[in-house]
mmCIF file of C-alpha atoms in Angstrom:
data_model
loop_
_atom_site.group_PDB
_atom_site.id
_atom_site.type_symbol
_atom_site.label_atom_id
_atom_site.label_comp_id
_atom_site.label_asym_id
_atom_site.label_seq_id
_atom_site.Cartn_x
_atom_site.Cartn_y
_atom_site.Cartn_z
ATOM 1 C CA UNK A 283 30.349 168.549 153.326
ATOM 2 C CA UNK A 284 27.761 166.462 155.303
ATOM 3 C CA UNK A 285 25.147 164.364 153.146
ATOM 4 C CA UNK A 286 22.181 161.461 153.795
ATOM 5 C CA UNK A 287 23.107 158.455 151.897
ATOM 6 C CA UNK A 288 20.710 156.780 150.036
ATOM 7 C CA UNK A 289 20.582 153.040 151.755
ATOM 8 C CA UNK A 290 19.314 151.391 154.514
ATOM 9 C CA UNK A 291 21.170 151.371 157.768
ATOM 10 C CA UNK A 292 22.605 147.352 158.134
ATOM 11 C CA UNK A 293 23.397 146.426 162.104
ATOM 12 C CA UNK A 294 27.011 145.568 161.582
ATOM 13 C CA UNK A 295 30.056 146.287 163.922
ATOM 14 C CA UNK A 296 33.095 147.387 164.353
ATOM 15 C CA UNK A 297 34.664 143.924 164.670
ATOM 16 C CA UNK A 298 33.222 143.382 161.304
ATOM 17 C CA UNK A 299 35.479 145.787 159.402
ATOM 18 C CA UNK A 300 38.437 144.929 157.114
ATOM 19 C CA UNK A 301 41.035 146.865 156.064
ATOM 20 C CA UNK A 302 42.660 146.494 152.435
ATOM 21 C CA UNK A 303 44.983 148.253 150.781
ATOM 22 C CA UNK A 304 45.004 148.469 146.577
ATOM 23 C CA UNK A 305 41.784 147.765 146.023
ATOM 24 C CA UNK A 306 39.814 148.958 142.968
ATOM 25 C CA UNK A 307 37.554 151.566 143.597
ATOM 26 C CA UNK A 308 34.272 150.068 145.261
ATOM 27 C CA UNK A 309 30.295 151.354 144.321
ATOM 28 C CA UNK A 310 29.950 154.714 146.824
ATOM 29 C CA UNK A 311 27.479 156.223 147.870
ATOM 30 C CA UNK A 312 29.373 160.068 147.549
ATOM 31 C CA UNK A 313 32.560 161.040 146.903
ATOM 32 C CA UNK A 314 34.358 164.193 147.124
ATOM 33 C CA UNK A 315 37.355 165.046 144.827
ATOM 34 C CA UNK A 316 40.400 166.957 146.151
ATOM 35 C CA UNK A 317 43.630 168.376 145.346
ATOM 36 C CA UNK A 318 46.127 169.082 147.386
ATOM 37 C CA UNK A 319 49.462 170.665 146.142
ATOM 38 C CA UNK A 320 49.789 168.508 142.951
ATOM 39 C CA UNK A 321 48.116 165.400 144.715
ATOM 40 C CA UNK A 322 44.837 164.557 143.559
ATOM 41 C CA UNK A 323 42.790 162.567 146.628
ATOM 42 C CA UNK A 324 39.135 161.185 146.221
ATOM 43 C CA UNK A 325 37.022 160.643 149.671
ATOM 44 C CA UNK A 326 34.585 157.400 148.791
ATOM 45 C CA UNK A 327 31.503 156.859 151.625
ATOM 46 C CA UNK A 328 30.978 153.379 150.852
ATOM 47 C CA UNK A 329 27.348 151.413 152.220
ATOM 48 C CA UNK A 330 30.157 149.388 154.464
ATOM 49 C CA UNK A 331 32.292 152.046 155.507
ATOM 50 C CA UNK A 332 35.243 154.288 153.524
ATOM 51 C CA UNK A 333 37.767 153.737 150.575
ATOM 52 C CA UNK A 334 40.601 156.902 149.876
ATOM 53 C CA UNK A 335 42.177 156.836 146.401
ATOM 54 C CA UNK A 336 45.239 159.202 145.883
ATOM 55 C CA UNK A 337 46.794 159.596 142.714
ATOM 56 C CA UNK A 338 50.052 161.507 141.811
ATOM 57 C CA UNK A 339 52.541 161.823 139.428
ATOM 58 C CA UNK A 340 55.320 158.934 140.735
ATOM 59 C CA UNK A 341 51.639 156.345 140.950
ATOM 60 C CA UNK A 342 48.332 155.753 143.160
ATOM 61 C CA UNK A 343 47.282 154.228 146.154
ATOM 62 C CA UNK A 344 44.013 153.053 147.307
ATOM 63 C CA UNK A 345 42.939 152.221 150.909
ATOM 64 C CA UNK A 346 39.397 150.682 151.831
ATOM 65 C CA UNK A 347 38.504 149.856 155.459
ATOM 66 C CA UNK A 348 34.974 148.310 155.336
ATOM 67 C CA UNK A 349 32.655 145.393 155.747
ATOM 68 C CA UNK A 350 34.203 142.992 152.999
ATOM 69 C CA UNK A 351 33.169 139.789 152.116
ATOM 70 C CA UNK A 352 35.195 137.463 151.725
ATOM 71 C CA UNK A 353 37.997 139.331 153.402
ATOM 72 C CA UNK A 354 40.801 138.000 155.597
ATOM 73 C CA UNK A 355 42.506 140.932 157.042
ATOM 74 C CA UNK A 356 40.739 142.672 160.132
ATOM 75 C CA UNK A 357 41.201 146.051 161.234
ATOM 76 C CA UNK A 358 45.108 146.251 162.275
ATOM 77 C CA UNK A 359 45.689 148.384 164.981
ATOM 78 C CA UNK A 360 48.867 149.666 163.306
ATOM 79 C CA UNK A 361 50.721 148.999 159.811
ATOM 80 C CA UNK A 362 53.849 150.634 158.327
ATOM 81 C CA UNK A 363 54.162 149.323 154.305
ATOM 82 C CA UNK A 364 55.915 150.676 151.396
ATOM 83 C CA UNK A 365 53.431 151.405 148.513
ATOM 84 C CA UNK A 366 56.013 152.053 145.429
ATOM 85 C CA UNK A 367 57.246 155.337 146.194
ATOM 86 C CA UNK A 368 55.732 156.258 149.544
ATOM 87 C CA UNK A 369 55.690 154.939 153.287
ATOM 88 C CA UNK A 370 52.156 154.582 154.030
ATOM 89 C CA UNK A 371 51.073 154.228 157.795
ATOM 90 C CA UNK A 372 48.069 153.775 159.230
ATOM 91 C CA UNK A 373 46.701 152.966 162.700
ATOM 92 C CA UNK A 374 43.189 152.475 164.388
ATOM 93 C CA UNK A 375 40.917 152.208 167.094
ATOM 94 C CA UNK A 376 37.635 151.379 169.351
ATOM 95 C CA UNK A 377 35.927 153.828 171.496
ATOM 96 C CA UNK A 378 33.366 152.562 173.422
ATOM 97 C CA UNK A 379 31.038 155.123 174.981
ATOM 98 C CA UNK A 380 27.753 155.301 176.910
ATOM 99 C CA UNK A 381 24.587 156.676 174.931
ATOM 100 C CA UNK A 382 24.976 160.308 176.260
ATOM 101 C CA UNK A 383 29.057 160.996 175.418
ATOM 102 C CA UNK A 384 28.023 159.094 171.873
ATOM 103 C CA UNK A 385 25.230 161.463 171.002
ATOM 104 C CA UNK A 386 28.057 164.333 171.803
ATOM 105 C CA UNK A 387 30.723 163.017 170.074
ATOM 106 C CA UNK A 388 28.571 162.340 167.001
ATOM 107 C CA UNK A 389 27.226 165.544 167.028
ATOM 108 C CA UNK A 390 30.687 167.429 167.388
ATOM 109 C CA UNK A 391 32.366 165.198 164.679
ATOM 110 C CA UNK A 392 30.159 165.768 162.357
ATOM 111 C CA UNK A 393 29.568 169.336 162.607
ATOM 112 C CA UNK A 394 33.594 169.550 162.620
ATOM 113 C CA UNK A 395 33.736 167.742 159.120
ATOM 114 C CA UNK A 396 30.682 169.222 157.460
ATOM 115 C CA UNK A 397 32.481 172.743 157.987
ATOM 116 C CA UNK A 398 35.590 171.465 157.248
ATOM 117 C CA UNK A 399 36.382 172.146 152.995
ATOM 118 C CA UNK A 400 38.306 168.945 152.864
ATOM 119 C CA UNK A 401 35.713 166.857 154.895
ATOM 120 C CA UNK A 402 33.153 164.330 153.644
ATOM 121 C CA UNK A 403 30.176 162.850 156.042
ATOM 122 C CA UNK A 404 27.308 160.487 155.448
ATOM 123 C CA UNK A 405 24.623 160.055 158.000
ATOM 124 C CA UNK A 406 22.380 156.540 157.201
ATOM 125 C CA UNK A 407 18.425 157.084 157.047
ATOM 126 C CA UNK A 408 16.662 156.000 160.290
ATOM 127 C CA UNK A 409 19.812 157.024 162.538
ATOM 128 C CA UNK A 410 21.175 160.350 163.475
ATOM 129 C CA UNK A 411 24.516 159.150 165.475
ATOM 130 C CA UNK A 412 24.822 156.215 162.683
ATOM 131 C CA UNK A 413 27.551 157.799 159.907
ATOM 132 C CA UNK A 414 31.189 157.511 158.652
ATOM 133 C CA UNK A 415 33.259 160.641 158.253
ATOM 134 C CA UNK A 416 36.237 161.666 156.133
ATOM 135 C CA UNK A 417 38.995 164.047 156.636
ATOM 136 C CA UNK A 418 41.705 165.366 154.871
ATOM 137 C CA UNK A 419 44.909 167.807 154.573
ATOM 138 C CA UNK A 420 48.077 167.597 153.489
ATOM 139 C CA UNK A 421 51.473 169.134 155.329
ATOM 140 C CA UNK A 422 54.751 168.926 154.880
ATOM 141 C CA UNK A 423 54.677 167.186 151.584
ATOM 142 C CA UNK A 424 52.815 164.405 153.723
ATOM 143 C CA UNK A 425 48.744 163.422 152.717
ATOM 144 C CA UNK A 426 46.770 162.713 155.702
ATOM 145 C CA UNK A 427 43.570 161.599 156.899
ATOM 146 C CA UNK A 428 41.123 160.882 159.218
ATOM 147 C CA UNK A 429 38.142 158.787 159.291
ATOM 148 C CA UNK A 430 35.109 157.379 161.817
ATOM 149 C CA UNK A 431 33.053 154.937 161.730
ATOM 150 C CA UNK A 432 29.976 155.043 164.093
ATOM 151 C CA UNK A 433 28.141 152.383 165.333
ATOM 152 C CA UNK A 434 25.112 153.494 168.002
ATOM 153 C CA UNK A 435 23.316 150.662 168.725
ATOM 154 C CA UNK A 436 26.922 149.232 170.420
ATOM 155 C CA UNK A 437 28.163 152.731 171.725
ATOM 156 C CA UNK A 438 31.207 152.129 168.956
ATOM 157 C CA UNK A 439 33.121 154.606 167.545
ATOM 158 C CA UNK A 440 36.395 153.691 164.995
ATOM 159 C CA UNK A 441 38.676 156.119 164.201
ATOM 160 C CA UNK A 442 41.656 155.509 161.712
ATOM 161 C CA UNK A 443 44.254 157.660 161.027
ATOM 162 C CA UNK A 444 46.526 157.817 157.754
ATOM 163 C CA UNK A 445 49.123 159.435 156.508
ATOM 164 C CA UNK A 446 51.289 158.819 153.433
ATOM 165 C CA UNK A 447 54.300 160.848 152.249
ATOM 166 C CA UNK A 448 57.712 160.250 150.813
ATOM 167 C CA UNK A 449 59.868 157.192 151.125
ATOM 168 C CA UNK A 450 61.473 157.027 154.467
ATOM 169 C CA UNK A 451 65.360 155.899 154.940
ATOM 170 C CA UNK A 452 66.235 152.321 154.175
ATOM 171 C CA UNK A 453 66.024 150.970 157.534
ATOM 172 C CA UNK A 454 62.108 151.054 157.782
ATOM 173 C CA UNK A 455 61.070 148.272 155.569
ATOM 174 C CA UNK A 456 58.415 145.513 155.128
ATOM 175 C CA UNK A 457 55.153 145.444 157.094
ATOM 176 C CA UNK A 458 54.195 144.889 161.136
ATOM 177 C CA UNK A 459 50.324 144.698 162.397
ATOM 178 C CA UNK A 460 48.672 144.201 165.785
ATOM 179 C CA UNK A 461 45.055 143.336 165.105
ATOM 180 C CA UNK A 462 41.620 143.614 167.469
ATOM 181 C CA UNK A 463 41.146 140.902 169.750
ATOM 182 C CA UNK A 464 38.212 138.712 168.770
ATOM 183 C CA UNK A 465 35.928 141.058 169.979
ATOM 184 C CA UNK A 466 36.980 143.810 167.877
ATOM 185 C CA UNK A 467 36.881 146.124 170.687
ATOM 186 C CA UNK A 468 39.978 147.823 172.704
ATOM 187 C CA UNK A 469 39.974 150.079 175.282
ATOM 188 C CA UNK A 470 41.586 153.004 175.134
ATOM 189 C CA UNK A 471 41.894 156.827 176.613
ATOM 190 C CA UNK A 472 39.856 159.348 174.398
ATOM 191 C CA UNK A 473 42.139 161.845 172.286
ATOM 192 C CA UNK A 474 41.184 164.745 170.144
ATOM 193 C CA UNK A 475 40.227 162.859 167.173
ATOM 194 C CA UNK A 476 39.470 165.924 165.160
ATOM 195 C CA UNK A 477 41.611 167.951 162.771
ATOM 196 C CA UNK A 478 40.069 171.389 163.138
ATOM 197 C CA UNK A 479 40.539 173.808 159.661
ATOM 198 C CA UNK A 480 44.335 174.850 159.730
ATOM 199 C CA UNK A 481 44.768 172.194 162.106
ATOM 200 C CA UNK A 482 47.352 170.204 164.426
ATOM 201 C CA UNK A 483 48.693 166.568 163.607
ATOM 202 C CA UNK A 484 48.518 163.570 166.566
ATOM 203 C CA UNK A 485 52.071 163.978 167.638
ATOM 204 C CA UNK A 486 52.753 160.321 168.450
ATOM 205 C CA UNK A 487 50.491 158.120 166.395
ATOM 206 C CA UNK A 488 49.817 154.747 167.323
ATOM 207 C CA UNK A 489 51.869 153.418 164.382
ATOM 208 C CA UNK A 490 53.918 150.160 164.802
ATOM 209 C CA UNK A 491 57.386 151.434 162.817
#
């Protein structure tokens, strides 16, 4: 699903993004409700990025990645955390692309998400390459989602990966995080930041255990 967001595009940066778990639903510009094998998932496009709400019998989980006023948790590179009966894993990175590469990447991602039944993308007015996109699926009893946040004025593309599944063995406890540096940009090789329909998973996501 592809939509044009009814809001003006503000000059934010990747470094302005923050991550949070457990926040209440924030005002959304567009939403997509999914049910994946008994798990209810709502993908939400915010004026300042995204929120994902997950709910099933064992409880609920809320992930927010956005420019959150007053937030003290900058976007981490990796998180592994228990959330109720689930293991929650999150990874993020920032790519810096040339104008030509950025335009091609934006078109590719928007086409992918727009055609996917579990995808939601929103383009900000005034810039065809300023967008936020989310794509979800369920695989082997776990729920996965990917998101992309585009900042064409800086050539920055923020990609995140999340997995929520049944609780892992007791040896994996607590939360560990590595944060982006002061610039909010970390160099990384471009990978296949796509999940085609019927798709594959990242074999080695950057998540700390």
